[in-house]
Amino acid sequence: MELVGNFSSHLGEGPFWDSVSERLLWVDILGKKILEHDFKNDVTMDRDVSGNPGCVVLADDETLVAAIDNGIFSINRSDGSVQRLVEADPIPRLRFNDGKCDEKGRLWVGTMDREERDPLGTLYCCSTEGNLEPAHAGVTVSNGVAWSTNNEELYYIDSPTRCVCAFNFDLSSGQIKDKRELIKFTEDDGFPDGMTTDSEGRLWIAFWGGSKVLCIDPGSRKIEGKIDFPVSKITSCAFGGDDLNQLFVTSARVEINEEKEPLAGRVFIVEPGVTGLESNRYLL
């Protein structure tokens, strides 16, 4: 197990691997920063933003797309210029949280109740034309999004439910339907948070309050692997590296005793013995 750079996030989330520049992107939601670690030069760069960034993806080599508070923005990587692309309902109690792009370049991103109490949020699909369409409402803390390798299922986490749900997914239209519970976790597991898919279609799920990432086969619904971490609040994960055989895992130091968990907030690198899938870009 290794560490990425020296930066410690208040609430690290949403790792995204840029295979072209060999950089890892992620957000510090409470620190109001977008981070990039350049592995060629072993340098971490931080970019301040005006609100709480829930996720960041790439559109092209020079353009980031980030969901910040209630808007989706493009950010020029070189000069830092920002352009609002989309605005969701301007409800102060809601903000965008985790998000990810499908193979057609649409951004799936959900909102959450900042108080983490009521199901006021929505999972949205932001089309490549910039249209924000509600896909699933009644969400409290919208989190992990992933797809089956054949793109016939979308997997989704609303953290307080302690469930991973599955929907039938139509890649062509971007429509989801027929929600069902895939797997339910216990209180001892913690809360499922962000997740990713490996090349064999298994889910790798981060657990807030669980100090771990679990590997789940969505077909058998069985646990096929477990990685333990020296911090309790594991938030998300993504595959990357030259051969996509490294798993980058983000964490948080919110309400943590930093003497007991000195590595809380850091990004970890593990090699789980499998390969993953490259992060999809937003088709701007």
PDB file of C-alpha atoms in Angstrom:
ATOM      1  CA  MET A   1       0.000   0.000   0.000  1.00  0.00           C
ATOM      2  CA  GLU A   2       1.371   3.395  -1.017  1.00  0.00           C
ATOM      3  CA  LEU A   3       0.290   7.023  -0.721  1.00  0.00           C
ATOM      4  CA  VAL A   4      -0.308   9.635  -3.417  1.00  0.00           C
ATOM      5  CA  GLY A   5       1.767  12.739  -2.657  1.00  0.00           C
ATOM      6  CA  ASN A   6       1.398  14.479   0.700  1.00  0.00           C
ATOM      7  CA  PHE A   7      -1.972  16.230   0.427  1.00  0.00           C
ATOM      8  CA  SER A   8      -4.562  15.433   3.087  1.00  0.00           C
ATOM      9  CA  SER A   9      -8.177  16.166   2.097  1.00  0.00           C
ATOM     10  CA  HIS A  10     -10.889  17.152   4.539  1.00  0.00           C
ATOM     11  CA  LEU A  11     -13.304  15.113   2.429  1.00  0.00           C
ATOM     12  CA  GLY A  12     -11.534  13.459  -0.472  1.00  0.00           C
ATOM     13  CA  GLU A  13     -13.785  12.003  -3.173  1.00  0.00           C
ATOM     14  CA  GLY A  14     -14.201  11.065  -6.825  1.00  0.00           C
ATOM     15  CA  PRO A  15     -10.800   9.806  -8.067  1.00  0.00           C
ATOM     16  CA  PHE A  16     -10.447   9.983 -11.869  1.00  0.00           C
ATOM     17  CA  TRP A  17      -7.444   8.620 -13.765  1.00  0.00           C
ATOM     18  CA  ASP A  18      -6.136  10.644 -16.723  1.00  0.00           C
ATOM     19  CA  SER A  19      -4.218   8.071 -18.764  1.00  0.00           C
ATOM     20  CA  VAL A  20      -2.902  10.640 -21.249  1.00  0.00           C
ATOM     21  CA  SER A  21      -1.060  12.858 -18.772  1.00  0.00           C
ATOM     22  CA  GLU A  22      -0.625  10.136 -16.122  1.00  0.00           C
ATOM     23  CA  ARG A  23      -2.362  12.247 -13.519  1.00  0.00           C
ATOM     24  CA  LEU A  24      -4.890  11.407 -10.852  1.00  0.00           C
ATOM     25  CA  LEU A  25      -7.716  13.881 -10.276  1.00  0.00           C
ATOM     26  CA  TRP A  26      -9.928  14.028  -7.199  1.00  0.00           C
ATOM     27  CA  VAL A  27     -11.863  16.574  -5.146  1.00  0.00           C
ATOM     28  CA  ASP A  28     -11.717  17.815  -1.575  1.00  0.00           C
ATOM     29  CA  ILE A  29     -15.376  18.633  -1.082  1.00  0.00           C
ATOM     30  CA  LEU A  30     -15.116  20.529   2.194  1.00  0.00           C
ATOM     31  CA  GLY A  31     -11.737  22.024   1.330  1.00  0.00           C
ATOM     32  CA  LYS A  32     -13.297  23.430  -1.878  1.00  0.00           C
ATOM     33  CA  LYS A  33     -10.455  22.142  -4.028  1.00  0.00           C
ATOM     34  CA  ILE A  34      -9.848  20.095  -7.156  1.00  0.00           C
ATOM     35  CA  LEU A  35      -6.593  18.141  -6.934  1.00  0.00           C
ATOM     36  CA  GLU A  36      -4.292  16.729  -9.607  1.00  0.00           C
ATOM     37  CA  HIS A  37      -1.275  14.562  -8.874  1.00  0.00           C
ATOM     38  CA  ASP A  38       1.327  14.404 -11.635  1.00  0.00           C
ATOM     39  CA  PHE A  39       3.053  11.025 -11.302  1.00  0.00           C
ATOM     40  CA  LYS A  40       5.758  11.882 -13.823  1.00  0.00           C
ATOM     41  CA  ASN A  41       7.041  14.677 -11.571  1.00  0.00           C
ATOM     42  CA  ASP A  42       5.536  13.518  -8.256  1.00  0.00           C
ATOM     43  CA  VAL A  43       3.795  16.859  -7.753  1.00  0.00           C
ATOM     44  CA  THR A  44       0.290  17.540  -6.425  1.00  0.00           C
ATOM     45  CA  MET A  45      -1.482  20.653  -7.706  1.00  0.00           C
ATOM     46  CA  ASP A  46      -4.557  22.070  -6.012  1.00  0.00           C
ATOM     47  CA  ARG A  47      -7.145  24.334  -7.599  1.00  0.00           C
ATOM     48  CA  ASP A  48      -9.482  26.409  -5.409  1.00  0.00           C
ATOM     49  CA  VAL A  49     -13.132  26.530  -6.470  1.00  0.00           C
ATOM     50  CA  SER A  50     -15.973  28.730  -5.282  1.00  0.00           C
ATOM     51  CA  GLY A  51     -18.104  26.002  -3.694  1.00  0.00           C
ATOM     52  CA  ASN A  52     -18.192  22.346  -2.684  1.00  0.00           C
ATOM     53  CA  PRO A  53     -17.083  20.173  -5.631  1.00  0.00           C
ATOM     54  CA  GLY A  54     -18.830  16.798  -5.613  1.00  0.00           C
ATOM     55  CA  CYS A  55     -16.938  15.255  -8.507  1.00  0.00           C
ATOM     56  CA  VAL A  56     -14.584  16.020 -11.384  1.00  0.00           C
ATOM     57  CA  VAL A  57     -14.100  14.351 -14.778  1.00  0.00           C
ATOM     58  CA  LEU A  58     -12.229  15.195 -17.961  1.00  0.00           C
ATOM     59  CA  ALA A  59     -13.862  16.399 -21.162  1.00  0.00           C
ATOM     60  CA  ASP A  60     -10.636  16.689 -23.161  1.00  0.00           C
ATOM     61  CA  ASP A  61      -6.963  17.005 -22.292  1.00  0.00           C
ATOM     62  CA  GLU A  62      -7.376  20.701 -21.434  1.00  0.00           C
ATOM     63  CA  THR A  63     -10.878  20.766 -19.946  1.00  0.00           C
ATOM     64  CA  LEU A  64     -12.187  19.591 -16.594  1.00  0.00           C
ATOM     65  CA  VAL A  65     -15.895  19.232 -15.877  1.00  0.00           C
ATOM     66  CA  ALA A  66     -16.899  19.529 -12.225  1.00  0.00           C
ATOM     67  CA  ALA A  67     -20.194  19.452 -10.342  1.00  0.00           C
ATOM     68  CA  ILE A  68     -19.960  22.235  -7.740  1.00  0.00           C
ATOM     69  CA  ASP A  69     -22.808  23.063  -5.335  1.00  0.00           C
ATOM     70  CA  ASN A  70     -25.836  23.175  -7.684  1.00  0.00           C
ATOM     71  CA  GLY A  71     -24.035  23.700 -11.001  1.00  0.00           C
ATOM     72  CA  ILE A  72     -21.935  21.822 -13.523  1.00  0.00           C
ATOM     73  CA  PHE A  73     -18.936  23.784 -14.795  1.00  0.00           C
ATOM     74  CA  SER A  74     -16.160  23.453 -17.350  1.00  0.00           C
ATOM     75  CA  ILE A  75     -12.717  24.540 -16.143  1.00  0.00           C
ATOM     76  CA  ASN A  76      -9.777  25.237 -18.431  1.00  0.00           C
ATOM     77  CA  ARG A  77      -6.815  23.297 -17.103  1.00  0.00           C
ATOM     78  CA  SER A  78      -4.273  25.870 -18.281  1.00  0.00           C
ATOM     79  CA  ASP A  79      -5.726  29.280 -17.467  1.00  0.00           C
ATOM     80  CA  GLY A  80      -8.336  28.282 -14.862  1.00  0.00           C
ATOM     81  CA  SER A  81     -11.225  29.978 -16.666  1.00  0.00           C
ATOM     82  CA  VAL A  82     -14.641  28.691 -15.577  1.00  0.00           C
ATOM     83  CA  GLN A  83     -17.897  28.403 -17.513  1.00  0.00           C
ATOM     84  CA  ARG A  84     -21.228  27.246 -16.098  1.00  0.00           C
ATOM     85  CA  LEU A  85     -22.722  24.505 -18.271  1.00  0.00           C
ATOM     86  CA  VAL A  86     -25.798  23.472 -16.298  1.00  0.00           C
ATOM     87  CA  GLU A  87     -27.682  24.555 -13.193  1.00  0.00           C
ATOM     88  CA  ALA A  88     -29.872  22.280 -11.079  1.00  0.00           C
ATOM     89  CA  ASP A  89     -32.675  23.420  -8.778  1.00  0.00           C
ATOM     90  CA  PRO A  90     -31.164  26.215  -6.629  1.00  0.00           C
ATOM     91  CA  ILE A  91     -32.109  24.697  -3.272  1.00  0.00           C
ATOM     92  CA  PRO A  92     -29.462  25.738  -0.703  1.00  0.00           C
ATOM     93  CA  ARG A  93     -29.953  22.549   1.299  1.00  0.00           C
ATOM     94  CA  LEU A  94     -28.921  20.416  -1.697  1.00  0.00           C
ATOM     95  CA  ARG A  95     -25.585  20.072  -3.453  1.00  0.00           C
ATOM     96  CA  PHE A  96     -24.134  17.830  -6.108  1.00  0.00           C
ATOM     97  CA  ASN A  97     -22.165  14.857  -4.849  1.00  0.00           C
ATOM     98  CA  ASP A  98     -20.582  11.871  -6.596  1.00  0.00           C
ATOM     99  CA  GLY A  99     -20.720  11.471 -10.365  1.00  0.00           C
ATOM    100  CA  LYS A 100     -19.310   9.533 -13.295  1.00  0.00           C
ATOM    101  CA  CYS A 101     -19.597   9.353 -17.088  1.00  0.00           C
ATOM    102  CA  ASP A 102     -21.051   6.483 -19.079  1.00  0.00           C
ATOM    103  CA  GLU A 103     -19.517   5.163 -22.307  1.00  0.00           C
ATOM    104  CA  LYS A 104     -21.519   7.637 -24.398  1.00  0.00           C
ATOM    105  CA  GLY A 105     -19.982  10.565 -22.519  1.00  0.00           C
ATOM    106  CA  ARG A 106     -23.039  11.520 -20.439  1.00  0.00           C
ATOM    107  CA  LEU A 107     -22.387  12.617 -16.853  1.00  0.00           C
ATOM    108  CA  TRP A 108     -24.430  10.867 -14.168  1.00  0.00           C
ATOM    109  CA  VAL A 109     -24.365  12.934 -11.003  1.00  0.00           C
ATOM    110  CA  GLY A 110     -26.650  13.128  -7.994  1.00  0.00           C
ATOM    111  CA  THR A 111     -27.630  15.689  -5.398  1.00  0.00           C
ATOM    112  CA  MET A 112     -27.714  15.157  -1.652  1.00  0.00           C
ATOM    113  CA  ASP A 113     -29.258  16.681   1.442  1.00  0.00           C
ATOM    114  CA  ARG A 114     -26.444  18.619   3.118  1.00  0.00           C
ATOM    115  CA  GLU A 115     -27.966  17.587   6.459  1.00  0.00           C
ATOM    116  CA  GLU A 116     -27.952  13.925   5.297  1.00  0.00           C
ATOM    117  CA  ARG A 117     -31.442  13.492   6.705  1.00  0.00           C
ATOM    118  CA  ASP A 118     -34.214  13.653   4.103  1.00  0.00           C
ATOM    119  CA  PRO A 119     -34.656  12.106   0.620  1.00  0.00           C
ATOM    120  CA  LEU A 120     -34.625  15.430  -1.224  1.00  0.00           C
ATOM    121  CA  GLY A 121     -31.956  14.581  -3.781  1.00  0.00           C
ATOM    122  CA  THR A 122     -32.034  13.245  -7.325  1.00  0.00           C
ATOM    123  CA  LEU A 123     -29.758  11.240  -9.583  1.00  0.00           C
ATOM    124  CA  TYR A 124     -29.431  13.192 -12.841  1.00  0.00           C
ATOM    125  CA  CYS A 125     -28.132  12.389 -16.287  1.00  0.00           C
ATOM    126  CA  CYS A 126     -26.414  15.345 -17.936  1.00  0.00           C
ATOM    127  CA  SER A 127     -26.495  14.790 -21.687  1.00  0.00           C
ATOM    128  CA  THR A 128     -23.709  15.733 -24.066  1.00  0.00           C
ATOM    129  CA  GLU A 129     -25.924  18.645 -25.153  1.00  0.00           C
ATOM    130  CA  GLY A 130     -25.948  19.951 -21.581  1.00  0.00           C
ATOM    131  CA  ASN A 131     -29.499  18.903 -20.723  1.00  0.00           C
ATOM    132  CA  LEU A 132     -29.939  17.828 -17.110  1.00  0.00           C
ATOM    133  CA  GLU A 133     -32.573  15.103 -16.874  1.00  0.00           C
ATOM    134  CA  PRO A 134     -33.777  13.595 -13.576  1.00  0.00           C
ATOM    135  CA  ALA A 135     -33.322   9.817 -13.626  1.00  0.00           C
ATOM    136  CA  HIS A 136     -34.151   8.750 -10.059  1.00  0.00           C
ATOM    137  CA  ALA A 137     -35.609  10.892  -7.256  1.00  0.00           C
ATOM    138  CA  GLY A 138     -36.062  10.425  -3.518  1.00  0.00           C
ATOM    139  CA  VAL A 139     -32.350  10.218  -2.707  1.00  0.00           C
ATOM    140  CA  THR A 140     -30.753  11.312   0.570  1.00  0.00           C
ATOM    141  CA  VAL A 141     -27.001  11.046  -0.141  1.00  0.00           C
ATOM    142  CA  SER A 142     -26.381  10.242  -3.804  1.00  0.00           C
ATOM    143  CA  ASN A 143     -23.100   8.388  -4.148  1.00  0.00           C
ATOM    144  CA  GLY A 144     -21.470   5.666  -6.225  1.00  0.00           C
ATOM    145  CA  VAL A 145     -22.418   5.076  -9.861  1.00  0.00           C
ATOM    146  CA  ALA A 146     -21.078   2.213 -11.997  1.00  0.00           C
ATOM    147  CA  TRP A 147     -22.063   0.053 -14.964  1.00  0.00           C
ATOM    148  CA  SER A 148     -21.902  -3.598 -15.924  1.00  0.00           C
ATOM    149  CA  THR A 149     -19.301  -4.412 -18.561  1.00  0.00           C
ATOM    150  CA  ASN A 150     -22.058  -5.070 -21.122  1.00  0.00           C
ATOM    151  CA  ASN A 151     -23.722  -1.733 -20.251  1.00  0.00           C
ATOM    152  CA  GLU A 152     -27.043  -3.418 -19.517  1.00  0.00           C
ATOM    153  CA  GLU A 153     -27.115  -2.480 -15.829  1.00  0.00           C
ATOM    154  CA  LEU A 154     -26.426   0.695 -13.879  1.00  0.00           C
ATOM    155  CA  TYR A 155     -25.399   0.243 -10.246  1.00  0.00           C
ATOM    156  CA  TYR A 156     -26.152   2.968  -7.739  1.00  0.00           C
ATOM    157  CA  ILE A 157     -25.663   3.824  -4.064  1.00  0.00           C
ATOM    158  CA  ASP A 158     -27.793   6.074  -1.855  1.00  0.00           C
ATOM    159  CA  SER A 159     -25.531   5.765   1.183  1.00  0.00           C
ATOM    160  CA  PRO A 160     -28.022   5.893   4.107  1.00  0.00           C
ATOM    161  CA  THR A 161     -29.892   2.897   2.653  1.00  0.00           C
ATOM    162  CA  ARG A 162     -26.723   0.763   3.011  1.00  0.00           C
ATOM    163  CA  CYS A 163     -27.680  -0.784  -0.352  1.00  0.00           C
ATOM    164  CA  VAL A 164     -26.291  -1.135  -3.822  1.00  0.00           C
ATOM    165  CA  CYS A 165     -29.208  -1.022  -6.246  1.00  0.00           C
ATOM    166  CA  ALA A 166     -29.315  -2.049  -9.887  1.00  0.00           C
ATOM    167  CA  PHE A 167     -31.340  -0.598 -12.755  1.00  0.00           C
ATOM    168  CA  ASN A 168     -31.820  -1.846 -16.274  1.00  0.00           C
ATOM    169  CA  PHE A 169     -29.772   0.534 -18.421  1.00  0.00           C
ATOM    170  CA  ASP A 170     -30.161   1.493 -22.074  1.00  0.00           C
ATOM    171  CA  LEU A 171     -26.814   2.816 -23.290  1.00  0.00           C
ATOM    172  CA  SER A 172     -28.291   4.279 -26.463  1.00  0.00           C
ATOM    173  CA  SER A 173     -31.003   6.380 -24.805  1.00  0.00           C
ATOM    174  CA  GLY A 174     -29.467   6.803 -21.359  1.00  0.00           C
ATOM    175  CA  GLN A 175     -32.680   5.608 -19.708  1.00  0.00           C
ATOM    176  CA  ILE A 176     -32.839   3.532 -16.523  1.00  0.00           C
ATOM    177  CA  LYS A 177     -35.760   1.493 -15.172  1.00  0.00           C
ATOM    178  CA  ASP A 178     -36.736  -1.445 -12.951  1.00  0.00           C
ATOM    179  CA  LYS A 179     -34.825  -0.562  -9.791  1.00  0.00           C
ATOM    180  CA  ARG A 180     -33.993  -3.514  -7.554  1.00  0.00           C
ATOM    181  CA  GLU A 181     -31.864  -4.156  -4.489  1.00  0.00           C
ATOM    182  CA  LEU A 182     -28.617  -5.888  -5.411  1.00  0.00           C
ATOM    183  CA  ILE A 183     -26.984  -6.215  -2.009  1.00  0.00           C
ATOM    184  CA  LYS A 184     -27.720  -4.886   1.478  1.00  0.00           C
ATOM    185  CA  PHE A 185     -24.929  -4.234   3.960  1.00  0.00           C
ATOM    186  CA  THR A 186     -24.999  -4.258   7.753  1.00  0.00           C
ATOM    187  CA  GLU A 187     -24.372  -1.497  10.260  1.00  0.00           C
ATOM    188  CA  ASP A 188     -21.018  -3.121  11.043  1.00  0.00           C
ATOM    189  CA  ASP A 189     -19.938  -2.653   7.417  1.00  0.00           C
ATOM    190  CA  GLY A 190     -20.339   1.119   7.539  1.00  0.00           C
ATOM    191  CA  PHE A 191     -21.989   3.050   4.709  1.00  0.00           C
ATOM    192  CA  PRO A 192     -21.304   2.169   1.066  1.00  0.00           C
ATOM    193  CA  ASP A 193     -19.936   5.272  -0.648  1.00  0.00           C
ATOM    194  CA  GLY A 194     -18.180   5.496  -4.007  1.00  0.00           C
ATOM    195  CA  MET A 195     -17.475   2.516  -6.262  1.00  0.00           C
ATOM    196  CA  THR A 196     -15.917   1.377  -9.506  1.00  0.00           C
ATOM    197  CA  THR A 197     -15.952  -1.657 -11.793  1.00  0.00           C
ATOM    198  CA  ASP A 198     -13.073  -3.938 -12.767  1.00  0.00           C
ATOM    199  CA  SER A 199     -12.551  -5.495 -16.200  1.00  0.00           C
ATOM    200  CA  GLU A 200     -14.446  -8.630 -15.156  1.00  0.00           C
ATOM    201  CA  GLY A 201     -17.505  -6.684 -14.036  1.00  0.00           C
ATOM    202  CA  ARG A 202     -17.010  -6.888 -10.290  1.00  0.00           C
ATOM    203  CA  LEU A 203     -17.804  -3.909  -8.092  1.00  0.00           C
ATOM    204  CA  TRP A 204     -15.201  -2.364  -5.799  1.00  0.00           C
ATOM    205  CA  ILE A 205     -17.052  -0.436  -3.097  1.00  0.00           C
ATOM    206  CA  ALA A 206     -15.608   2.037  -0.564  1.00  0.00           C
ATOM    207  CA  PHE A 207     -17.102   2.104   2.937  1.00  0.00           C
ATOM    208  CA  TRP A 208     -17.477   5.271   4.991  1.00  0.00           C
ATOM    209  CA  GLY A 209     -16.909   4.229   8.591  1.00  0.00           C
ATOM    210  CA  GLY A 210     -15.848   0.755   7.505  1.00  0.00           C
ATOM    211  CA  SER A 211     -12.082   1.146   6.893  1.00  0.00           C
ATOM    212  CA  LYS A 212     -12.330  -0.988   3.774  1.00  0.00           C
ATOM    213  CA  VAL A 213     -13.058  -1.583   0.131  1.00  0.00           C
ATOM    214  CA  LEU A 214     -15.075  -4.695  -0.721  1.00  0.00           C
ATOM    215  CA  CYS A 215     -15.087  -6.517  -4.050  1.00  0.00           C
ATOM    216  CA  ILE A 216     -18.568  -7.800  -4.921  1.00  0.00           C
ATOM    217  CA  ASP A 217     -19.649 -10.049  -7.782  1.00  0.00           C
ATOM    218  CA  PRO A 218     -22.994  -8.529  -8.842  1.00  0.00           C
ATOM    219  CA  GLY A 219     -24.067 -11.819 -10.407  1.00  0.00           C
ATOM    220  CA  SER A 220     -23.631 -14.029  -7.352  1.00  0.00           C
ATOM    221  CA  ARG A 221     -23.918 -11.096  -4.922  1.00  0.00           C
ATOM    222  CA  LYS A 222     -20.994 -12.583  -3.012  1.00  0.00           C
ATOM    223  CA  ILE A 223     -17.988 -10.821  -1.505  1.00  0.00           C
ATOM    224  CA  GLU A 224     -14.894 -11.838  -3.473  1.00  0.00           C
ATOM    225  CA  GLY A 225     -12.298  -9.621  -1.850  1.00  0.00           C
ATOM    226  CA  LYS A 226     -11.563  -7.142   0.908  1.00  0.00           C
ATOM    227  CA  ILE A 227      -8.886  -4.488   1.342  1.00  0.00           C
ATOM    228  CA  ASP A 228      -8.426  -2.975   4.803  1.00  0.00           C
ATOM    229  CA  PHE A 229      -7.116   0.549   5.389  1.00  0.00           C
ATOM    230  CA  PRO A 230      -5.596   2.330   8.414  1.00  0.00           C
ATOM    231  CA  VAL A 231      -8.344   4.982   8.305  1.00  0.00           C
ATOM    232  CA  SER A 232     -12.063   4.659   8.959  1.00  0.00           C
ATOM    233  CA  LYS A 233     -13.654   6.947   6.368  1.00  0.00           C
ATOM    234  CA  ILE A 234     -12.948   5.450   2.956  1.00  0.00           C
ATOM    235  CA  THR A 235     -14.869   7.386   0.326  1.00  0.00           C
ATOM    236  CA  SER A 236     -14.289   6.176  -3.236  1.00  0.00           C
ATOM    237  CA  CYS A 237     -11.981   4.320  -5.601  1.00  0.00           C
ATOM    238  CA  ALA A 238     -10.922   4.190  -9.254  1.00  0.00           C
ATOM    239  CA  PHE A 239      -8.536   2.077 -11.287  1.00  0.00           C
ATOM    240  CA  GLY A 240      -5.524   3.664 -12.940  1.00  0.00           C
ATOM    241  CA  GLY A 241      -1.819   3.351 -13.584  1.00  0.00           C
ATOM    242  CA  ASP A 242      -0.068   2.248 -16.771  1.00  0.00           C
ATOM    243  CA  ASP A 243      -1.855  -1.101 -16.911  1.00  0.00           C
ATOM    244  CA  LEU A 244      -4.994  -0.065 -14.990  1.00  0.00           C
ATOM    245  CA  ASN A 245      -3.886  -2.490 -12.278  1.00  0.00           C
ATOM    246  CA  GLN A 246      -3.712   0.051  -9.463  1.00  0.00           C
ATOM    247  CA  LEU A 247      -6.678   1.047  -7.329  1.00  0.00           C
ATOM    248  CA  PHE A 248      -6.653   4.657  -6.115  1.00  0.00           C
ATOM    249  CA  VAL A 249      -8.659   5.038  -2.911  1.00  0.00           C
ATOM    250  CA  THR A 250      -9.729   8.368  -1.390  1.00  0.00           C
ATOM    251  CA  SER A 251     -10.500   9.040   2.267  1.00  0.00           C
ATOM    252  CA  ALA A 252     -11.668  11.764   4.661  1.00  0.00           C
ATOM    253  CA  ARG A 253     -10.598  13.277   7.969  1.00  0.00           C
ATOM    254  CA  VAL A 254     -13.959  14.802   8.897  1.00  0.00           C
ATOM    255  CA  GLU A 255     -14.608  14.392  12.633  1.00  0.00           C
ATOM    256  CA  ILE A 256     -11.574  12.132  12.992  1.00  0.00           C
ATOM    257  CA  ASN A 257      -9.044  11.880  15.805  1.00  0.00           C
ATOM    258  CA  GLU A 258      -5.964  12.578  13.711  1.00  0.00           C
ATOM    259  CA  GLU A 259      -3.655  11.223  16.408  1.00  0.00           C
ATOM    260  CA  LYS A 260      -5.344   7.839  16.042  1.00  0.00           C
ATOM    261  CA  GLU A 261      -5.686   8.108  12.251  1.00  0.00           C
ATOM    262  CA  PRO A 262      -2.748  10.198  11.000  1.00  0.00           C
ATOM    263  CA  LEU A 263      -3.326   9.079   7.394  1.00  0.00           C
ATOM    264  CA  ALA A 264      -6.996  10.094   7.285  1.00  0.00           C
ATOM    265  CA  GLY A 265      -7.666  12.248   4.229  1.00  0.00           C
ATOM    266  CA  ARG A 266      -4.877  10.744   2.159  1.00  0.00           C
ATOM    267  CA  VAL A 267      -5.188   8.940  -1.172  1.00  0.00           C
ATOM    268  CA  PHE A 268      -3.988   5.333  -1.098  1.00  0.00           C
ATOM    269  CA  ILE A 269      -2.668   3.112  -3.898  1.00  0.00           C
ATOM    270  CA  VAL A 270      -3.178  -0.645  -3.762  1.00  0.00           C
ATOM    271  CA  GLU A 271      -2.691  -3.413  -6.321  1.00  0.00           C
ATOM    272  CA  PRO A 272      -5.634  -5.792  -5.921  1.00  0.00           C
ATOM    273  CA  GLY A 273      -4.445  -8.306  -8.517  1.00  0.00           C
ATOM    274  CA  VAL A 274      -7.022  -7.360 -11.159  1.00  0.00           C
ATOM    275  CA  THR A 275      -7.285  -4.705 -13.838  1.00  0.00           C
ATOM    276  CA  GLY A 276      -9.920  -2.021 -14.106  1.00  0.00           C
ATOM    277  CA  LEU A 277     -11.607   0.062 -16.751  1.00  0.00           C
ATOM    278  CA  GLU A 278     -10.452   3.476 -17.917  1.00  0.00           C
ATOM    279  CA  SER A 279     -12.395   6.472 -16.611  1.00  0.00           C
ATOM    280  CA  ASN A 280     -14.890   7.729 -19.210  1.00  0.00           C
ATOM    281  CA  ARG A 281     -14.716  11.366 -20.289  1.00  0.00           C
ATOM    282  CA  TYR A 282     -17.586  13.808 -20.674  1.00  0.00           C
ATOM    283  CA  LEU A 283     -18.383  14.464 -24.321  1.00  0.00           C
ATOM    284  CA  LEU A 284     -18.543  18.255 -24.302  1.00  0.00           C
TER     285      LEU A 284
END
